[in-house]
Amino acid sequence: MNLRTDVLALLLIVWSGVACGAAPLYSIKLSASPSILLSDGKSVALVSAEVRDEKGNLVPDGTQVQFSASLGVLRDTLVSTSAGIARTQITSSSLPGVATITATLPGASAFEEIRITFTDDPEMLRQRANTYLFSSPQYLAYSADWQCIEAVSSEQKAEIVVGALRLQARSYQYRLDEDLVIAEGAVLSRGK
């Protein structure tokens, strides 16, 4: 063998090792209910991770899902799926903040993150049950696939009204799955 065939043989071995040893592809859909908790160190939310394989099928029972949280306390961090879903609970922190919850599959390249808000403002908890009013004279759209409502108004007239809270902005996105608003040129007011 000469140097050229040795290098080619080595490259083929390395390439086939990568192809054969590649982690299977999975997807995770993560949700939490409720997504806003009182920061009392006692309030609890249910966290669910739906796991699917590369063909879109739910994974077999017993597939391990690893959960982690940047704030608050998870009841279980390594959970087996049942009917393709792994569930755990998170207990709120005693300090207000936003917890990032991550779900991963050990040995696979799948992960997903969501955020839960821990608040010391009881008004935020009451808003969960309120009706949301979205409006814009220029552009207002809803995407079921992206779980998002988007509005644009060049004159800062895109509005979200929730209970006594009113957001007026040039543009906003409301992400339903995270209960999160991202706004540009916004004014937030409380009261009628």
Short mmCIF file of C-alpha atoms in Angstrom, two decimals:
data_model
loop_
_atom_site.label_atom_id
_atom_site.label_comp_id
_atom_site.label_asym_id
_atom_site.label_seq_id
_atom_site.Cartn_x
_atom_site.Cartn_y
_atom_site.Cartn_z
CA MET A 1 0.00 0.00 0.00
CA ASN A 2 1.15 3.49 -0.67
CA LEU A 3 0.38 6.65 1.27
CA ARG A 4 -2.54 7.58 -0.97
CA THR A 5 -4.42 4.28 -0.50
CA ASP A 6 -3.63 4.29 3.25
CA VAL A 7 -5.20 7.75 3.62
CA LEU A 8 -8.20 6.73 1.49
CA ALA A 9 -8.71 3.57 3.56
CA LEU A 10 -8.47 5.59 6.78
CA LEU A 11 -11.00 8.14 5.50
CA LEU A 12 -13.43 5.36 4.55
CA ILE A 13 -13.13 3.80 8.01
CA VAL A 14 -13.70 7.15 9.73
CA TRP A 15 -16.59 8.07 7.43
CA SER A 16 -18.35 4.72 7.86
CA GLY A 17 -17.85 4.94 11.64
CA VAL A 18 -19.60 8.29 11.69
CA ALA A 19 -22.44 7.06 9.48
CA CYS A 20 -22.96 3.84 11.44
CA GLY A 21 -22.55 5.47 14.84
CA ALA A 22 -24.81 8.44 14.17
CA ALA A 23 -27.52 9.01 16.77
CA PRO A 24 -31.08 8.36 15.64
CA LEU A 25 -33.22 11.41 14.91
CA TYR A 26 -36.00 12.25 17.33
CA SER A 27 -38.22 15.26 17.97
CA ILE A 28 -39.56 16.54 21.27
CA LYS A 29 -42.62 18.73 21.80
CA LEU A 30 -42.45 20.24 25.29
CA SER A 31 -45.36 21.86 27.15
CA ALA A 32 -46.11 23.12 30.65
CA SER A 33 -49.42 23.80 32.33
CA PRO A 34 -49.82 26.34 33.73
CA SER A 35 -47.01 28.47 32.28
CA ILE A 36 -47.20 31.10 35.05
CA LEU A 37 -46.81 30.18 38.73
CA LEU A 38 -46.74 32.13 41.95
CA SER A 39 -43.15 32.32 43.23
CA ASP A 40 -44.06 30.83 46.61
CA GLY A 41 -41.91 27.68 46.53
CA LYS A 42 -45.12 25.56 46.55
CA SER A 43 -46.99 26.13 43.27
CA VAL A 44 -46.71 23.26 40.78
CA ALA A 45 -46.91 22.93 36.99
CA LEU A 46 -47.08 19.74 34.92
CA VAL A 47 -44.32 19.44 32.30
CA SER A 48 -44.90 17.03 29.38
CA ALA A 49 -42.50 15.94 26.65
CA GLU A 50 -44.02 14.21 23.62
CA VAL A 51 -41.27 12.27 21.83
CA ARG A 52 -41.42 11.08 18.22
CA ASP A 53 -38.99 9.11 16.07
CA GLU A 54 -37.64 10.05 12.64
CA LYS A 55 -40.84 8.68 11.02
CA GLY A 56 -43.09 10.80 13.24
CA ASN A 57 -44.27 7.86 15.35
CA LEU A 58 -44.50 8.08 19.14
CA VAL A 59 -41.49 6.39 20.74
CA PRO A 60 -41.93 3.08 22.59
CA ASP A 61 -42.84 3.02 26.27
CA GLY A 62 -39.79 3.21 28.51
CA THR A 63 -37.80 5.65 26.36
CA GLN A 64 -35.79 7.80 28.79
CA VAL A 65 -36.17 11.61 28.77
CA GLN A 66 -33.83 13.85 30.79
CA PHE A 67 -35.36 17.05 32.22
CA SER A 68 -33.49 20.05 33.66
CA ALA A 69 -34.60 23.47 34.92
CA SER A 70 -32.70 26.72 35.43
CA LEU A 71 -35.02 27.76 38.29
CA GLY A 72 -37.47 25.87 40.51
CA VAL A 73 -37.33 22.19 41.47
CA LEU A 74 -38.23 19.27 39.21
CA ARG A 75 -39.89 16.27 40.89
CA ASP A 76 -38.09 13.83 38.57
CA THR A 77 -35.25 14.54 36.15
CA LEU A 78 -35.04 11.17 34.35
CA VAL A 79 -38.47 9.95 33.26
CA SER A 80 -39.65 7.03 31.08
CA THR A 81 -42.24 7.61 28.37
CA SER A 82 -45.71 6.12 28.47
CA ALA A 83 -47.65 6.31 25.19
CA GLY A 84 -44.80 8.47 23.83
CA ILE A 85 -45.00 11.09 26.60
CA ALA A 86 -42.74 11.68 29.61
CA ARG A 87 -44.18 13.79 32.44
CA THR A 88 -42.74 15.49 35.48
CA GLN A 89 -43.69 18.36 37.76
CA ILE A 90 -41.88 21.58 38.56
CA THR A 91 -42.32 23.41 41.86
CA SER A 92 -41.90 27.16 41.68
CA SER A 93 -38.94 29.02 43.09
CA SER A 94 -39.48 31.30 46.07
CA LEU A 95 -37.92 34.08 43.96
CA PRO A 96 -39.58 35.61 40.87
CA GLY A 97 -37.96 34.81 37.54
CA VAL A 98 -38.20 32.82 34.33
CA ALA A 99 -37.30 29.14 34.41
CA THR A 100 -35.95 27.50 31.27
CA ILE A 101 -36.94 23.83 31.22
CA THR A 102 -35.04 21.53 28.88
CA ALA A 103 -35.92 18.00 27.77
CA THR A 104 -33.29 15.81 26.08
CA LEU A 105 -32.96 12.19 25.02
CA PRO A 106 -29.75 10.67 26.43
CA GLY A 107 -27.64 9.38 23.55
CA ALA A 108 -29.68 11.20 20.91
CA SER A 109 -29.48 14.67 19.43
CA ALA A 110 -33.03 15.75 20.34
CA PHE A 111 -33.78 18.54 22.80
CA GLU A 112 -36.44 21.17 23.40
CA GLU A 113 -36.81 24.15 25.74
CA ILE A 114 -39.77 26.05 27.18
CA ARG A 115 -40.07 28.81 29.74
CA ILE A 116 -42.23 29.11 32.84
CA THR A 117 -42.67 32.39 34.69
CA PHE A 118 -42.51 32.51 38.49
CA THR A 119 -44.14 35.74 39.64
CA ASP A 120 -44.83 37.52 42.90
CA ASP A 121 -47.63 39.50 41.20
CA PRO A 122 -51.01 37.79 41.79
CA GLU A 123 -52.49 39.93 38.96
CA MET A 124 -50.46 37.91 36.44
CA LEU A 125 -52.10 34.72 37.71
CA ARG A 126 -55.59 36.16 37.31
CA GLN A 127 -54.77 37.11 33.71
CA ARG A 128 -54.37 33.44 32.78
CA ALA A 129 -58.13 32.97 32.95
CA ASN A 130 -58.96 36.20 31.12
CA THR A 131 -59.94 36.65 27.52
CA TYR A 132 -57.25 38.00 25.22
CA LEU A 133 -58.13 40.65 22.65
CA PHE A 134 -55.73 41.04 19.71
CA SER A 135 -56.14 43.90 17.24
CA SER A 136 -54.28 45.86 14.59
CA PRO A 137 -55.54 48.18 11.84
CA GLN A 138 -52.71 47.15 9.52
CA TYR A 139 -51.74 43.47 9.88
CA LEU A 140 -52.93 40.69 12.19
CA ALA A 141 -52.21 37.01 11.57
CA TYR A 142 -52.44 33.66 13.35
CA SER A 143 -50.35 30.58 12.54
CA ALA A 144 -51.58 27.26 13.92
CA ASP A 145 -48.31 25.56 12.91
CA TRP A 146 -46.15 28.08 14.76
CA GLN A 147 -48.67 28.66 17.60
CA CYS A 148 -48.16 32.39 17.12
CA ILE A 149 -50.22 35.56 16.68
CA GLU A 150 -48.45 38.44 14.98
CA ALA A 151 -49.50 42.07 14.51
CA VAL A 152 -47.94 45.13 12.86
CA SER A 153 -49.04 48.77 12.91
CA SER A 154 -46.86 51.65 11.72
CA GLU A 155 -48.61 54.01 14.16
CA GLN A 156 -48.19 51.91 17.35
CA LYS A 157 -51.80 50.71 17.21
CA ALA A 158 -51.23 46.95 17.37
CA GLU A 159 -52.85 46.01 20.68
CA ILE A 160 -53.20 43.14 23.10
CA VAL A 161 -55.68 43.57 25.93
CA VAL A 162 -55.74 41.07 28.79
CA GLY A 163 -57.90 41.99 31.75
CA ALA A 164 -56.68 45.38 32.95
CA LEU A 165 -53.39 45.20 31.00
CA ARG A 166 -53.04 46.86 27.60
CA LEU A 167 -50.01 46.57 25.31
CA GLN A 168 -49.76 48.97 22.36
CA ALA A 169 -46.89 48.43 19.94
CA ARG A 170 -45.58 48.93 16.41
CA SER A 171 -45.36 45.14 16.20
CA TYR A 172 -45.68 42.10 18.43
CA GLN A 173 -45.64 38.33 18.41
CA TYR A 174 -47.63 36.39 20.97
CA ARG A 175 -46.44 32.79 21.33
CA LEU A 176 -49.36 30.75 22.59
CA ASP A 177 -47.34 27.69 23.62
CA GLU A 178 -45.05 29.79 25.84
CA ASP A 179 -47.54 32.52 26.85
CA LEU A 180 -44.84 34.97 25.74
CA VAL A 181 -45.09 38.39 24.07
CA ILE A 182 -42.23 39.90 22.07
CA ALA A 183 -42.94 43.52 21.14
CA GLU A 184 -41.23 46.43 19.39
CA GLY A 185 -42.00 50.08 20.17
CA ALA A 186 -44.32 49.03 22.98
CA VAL A 187 -46.14 50.78 25.80
CA LEU A 188 -47.64 48.67 28.59
CA SER A 189 -50.37 50.18 30.76
CA ARG A 190 -52.63 48.93 33.52
CA GLY A 191 -56.21 50.12 33.89
CA LYS A 192 -58.97 51.04 31.46
#
